[in-house]
Structures are given as structure tokens and as C-alpha cells.
Amino acid sequence: MKKHNFSAGPCILPQEVFKEASEAILNYNDSGLSIIEISHRSKDFVDVMEEARSLALELLGLEGKGYKALFLQGGASMQFLSVAYNLLQSKAGYINTGSWSDKAIKEAKLFGEVVEIASSKDANFNYIPKGYTIPKNLDYIHCTSNNTIFGTQIKDFPVSEAPLICDMSSDIFSRQLDFSKFSLIYAGAQKNMGPAGTTLVVIKEDILGKIERQIPSMLDYKVHISKGSMFNTPPVFAVYTSMLTLKWLKKFGGVEAIEERNEKKAKLIYSEVDLNPLFKGFAVKEDRSTMNATFTLINEDLKETFDAMCTEAGINGVNGHRSVGGYRASMYNAMTLESVATLVDVMSDLERKA
Ligand SMILES: *Cc1c(COP(=O)(O)O)cnc(C)c1O
């Protein structure tokens, strides 16, 4: 039986995508060849890469606005350093909203001065800082739109004249934003787009070429852009499968349609967390993420029973991250309302039993 997969990442993808991707492993487009055995320079694969790149821009509403989409390797973690390598000349500002921001800050410090503009570390990152002042003369501002581990999400992004850079690994394509406010967006595929192994980087080209340091080719965004995201062998299966998910999303109605469903799912789980006396939410209400809902059992003695009931209902991957504890329900784009309803039913069954 297919499980209800609430894993934070790698995570759920649309069932149709799993099916099409597995067929392509055996016989791509009736070619008698697998998608993973053909040359990445073949027309078949170049078409896949180009479609993935253009779908990404189209779904974000960034076509014809000076942006380029790349599918790179090294995960979002590689972008922590690539961003600084390519863009940090003297001083950059970082908003610290969780472990991933923290890691991005650590890498950036190798390349220049880093100003931590705001942080919610004082409360184990259970909120999004607000009302901070942004210093002048920053090379860029970096933020993390959705904090996968803590279950918080930025609703109002920093406004300044410095280019805005955002790690959107766990909420890209999940909600409508004016994406043209961002100069660079990156996202590891394995949270909301595809299998692990590739990272989407969307760059406004005019921010590049402004620093003095020499950049190794593999880390140089300009090199990857000039080679159509094919400077070296790309992770063909991860790119192909991401392309299938983006196609699925377009057919679903795009970001607008998925956002509506994501909001319904979030409402469903959070209303149970708030109304059920056995549970309490981790993140402060106004900053709650629509992607990752974090909550704990008030009485830890019920853990064994609740976990067993989850397993019985075919629910997978709801354990919280070790730095938060409790539970985390990740409800990425591919998750249906029915799967969330199944978890909510188990939570209310527990209340009836306890
Ligand atoms: C998972 C995650 C990362 C790390 O991604 P990798 O691809 O494993 O390097 C970075 N940022 C956020 C917000 C994440 O959720």
C-alpha cells in the first residue's frame, strides 16, 4: 500500500511522476534506450534540460525578465558558498532564521564580512524576526524563505536596494510571490521538485561579474549560464524527474492553484494542532509554514501510542528534527488534502482514546 509520506526531504513527489520517471529508466520515449544511458549532449536530453529551465522560469513568472535558470549539483549547501564566491566583495547581510541560514552564514564568512541583520536563535528559531534595520552598502541580503526544520516561513521579505538572495529549498513553487523582487533564488530539488542530486538556481544576470576575485569554473554562475547548464555532465535523472514535476505542476494550474491547495492543507493541520488539547504547535502562529508543520505532544507518555496509530494508518516520516523534537508534518506540493486529513483523523482519534 502506498503510504502517506510526510518526510521533510527527500520527500513525496506526484505518483504520476514516479511512474513516468520509472518508465523512462527502462525505455525513454520508445527509443529503446534508458534516459540514464543516453548522452547528455543528445538532442533528447538537451530538450529535457531546456524544458526544465524554461518551465522553472515560467512557473515563477520570470520569463523575459533577465533571469536564467540553472540545474546544478552540490545541493543547496553548495549554494551557501557559491553565492558568496560570486557575489560577496566586501559585506553581505544575512537573516538568521534557522540551521540552514546558520550554515549559509558560516560559509559566507570565508569570503567577506557578514552582518547578521536579524536572528531568532534566541528562541530556538520558533519565529521570524521583524522590524530590524538593514545596514547600507551591502553586496546582497540573504534569507531563507521557509525553515524546514522549525516550521516557520517568511511572509514579508526584507526591502532594500541590495540584491535579495533567497534559499527557497523547501517552499519553491508552493506559493505566489513577486519573484522578480529576488536577484537570486536557489532550491535543492529534493524538497518540492524532484529527487536529490540537483539544485535549481535562478539568477538575474545583471548581478554577476561585479567582483574582483577569480572564480573556479565549476562555481562560476557565468560559466554555467554560458554553457546552458551543461558545463559538465548534469545529473540527468534528477533533472529529468524535476522537469516532470514542473510539467505536473503546470498542468495542475501552476503556483496559484497549488498555493490554494497548500493553504487548505495547512489550515487543516493547524486547526487540529490548536483545537486538540493533546498537542501544541512549535512555531509562533503568525509565522507558521504552510509546508512543514511542527508540533509536539504535551504529554510525552502518549508518544508510543500515537506513533503506533500513525504507522497503522500508513503515515510515514512525521518525526520532528532532533533540534526541535516532537513531530513535523511536511506537506509539499505533491501531498493531497486526503493525506493530511488522514493524519488529522489519527490526532483526533488519539484525543478520543486518551
Ligand atoms: C534541505 C535544505 C538545505 C540543504 O539542502 P542540501 O541539498 O542537502 O544541501 C538547505 N536549505 C534549506 C532551507 C533546506 O530545507
Tab-separated table of C-alpha atoms and ligand atoms in Angstrom, residues 8-9 74-80 99-101 103 144-149 167-171 186-191 196-199 292 328 332, ligand 1:
chain	number	residue	atom	x	y	z
A	8	ALA	CA	10.895	16.575	5.114
A	9	GLY	CA	13.229	15.640	2.268
A	74	GLY	CA	26.239	20.012	-4.796
A	75	GLY	CA	22.868	20.648	-3.163
A	76	ALA	CA	21.622	23.836	-1.621
A	77	SER	CA	24.662	23.543	0.652
A	78	MET	CA	26.933	24.244	-2.320
A	79	GLN	CA	24.965	27.429	-2.969
A	80	PHE	CA	25.814	28.642	0.547
A	99	SER	CA	20.045	25.929	10.954
A	100	TRP	CA	20.220	26.342	7.189
A	101	SER	CA	20.660	30.115	7.400
A	103	LYS	CA	25.192	27.234	7.721
A	144	THR	CA	15.716	31.559	3.935
A	145	SER	CA	12.074	31.685	2.890
A	146	ASN	CA	10.965	28.533	4.676
A	147	ASN	CA	12.677	26.997	7.661
A	148	THR	CA	12.210	23.311	7.044
A	149	ILE	CA	13.361	22.205	10.488
A	167	ASP	CA	17.227	29.899	-0.161
A	168	MET	CA	13.786	28.591	-1.171
A	169	SER	CA	14.679	24.910	-0.910
A	170	SER	CA	11.557	23.892	0.961
A	171	ASP	CA	8.880	26.190	-0.430
A	186	TYR	CA	18.145	28.616	-5.090
A	187	ALA	CA	16.487	25.399	-4.060
A	188	GLY	CA	17.677	21.830	-3.616
A	189	ALA	CA	15.343	19.704	-5.747
A	190	GLN	CA	14.558	17.113	-3.105
A	191	LYS	CA	12.075	19.177	-1.086
A	196	ALA	CA	18.091	14.647	-4.643
A	197	GLY	CA	21.037	15.421	-6.887
A	198	THR	CA	20.256	18.760	-8.448
A	199	THR	CA	19.682	22.303	-7.262
A	292	ASN	CA	6.319	21.993	7.396
A	328	ARG	CA	6.852	17.595	11.805
A	332	TYR	CA	4.912	19.616	-0.004
B	1	LIG	C1	17.351	20.794	2.998
B	1	LIG	C2	17.711	22.200	2.976
B	1	LIG	C3	19.013	22.626	2.635
B	1	LIG	C4	20.126	21.662	2.341
B	1	LIG	O1	19.985	21.105	1.096
B	1	LIG	P1	21.079	20.102	0.501
B	1	LIG	O2	20.558	19.937	-0.896
B	1	LIG	O3	21.036	18.854	1.319
B	1	LIG	O4	22.388	20.756	0.551
B	1	LIG	C5	19.259	23.979	2.606
B	1	LIG	N1	18.300	24.872	2.888
B	1	LIG	C6	17.054	24.512	3.229
B	1	LIG	C7	16.036	25.556	3.540
B	1	LIG	C8	16.716	23.170	3.284
B	1	LIG	O5	15.473	22.790	3.615
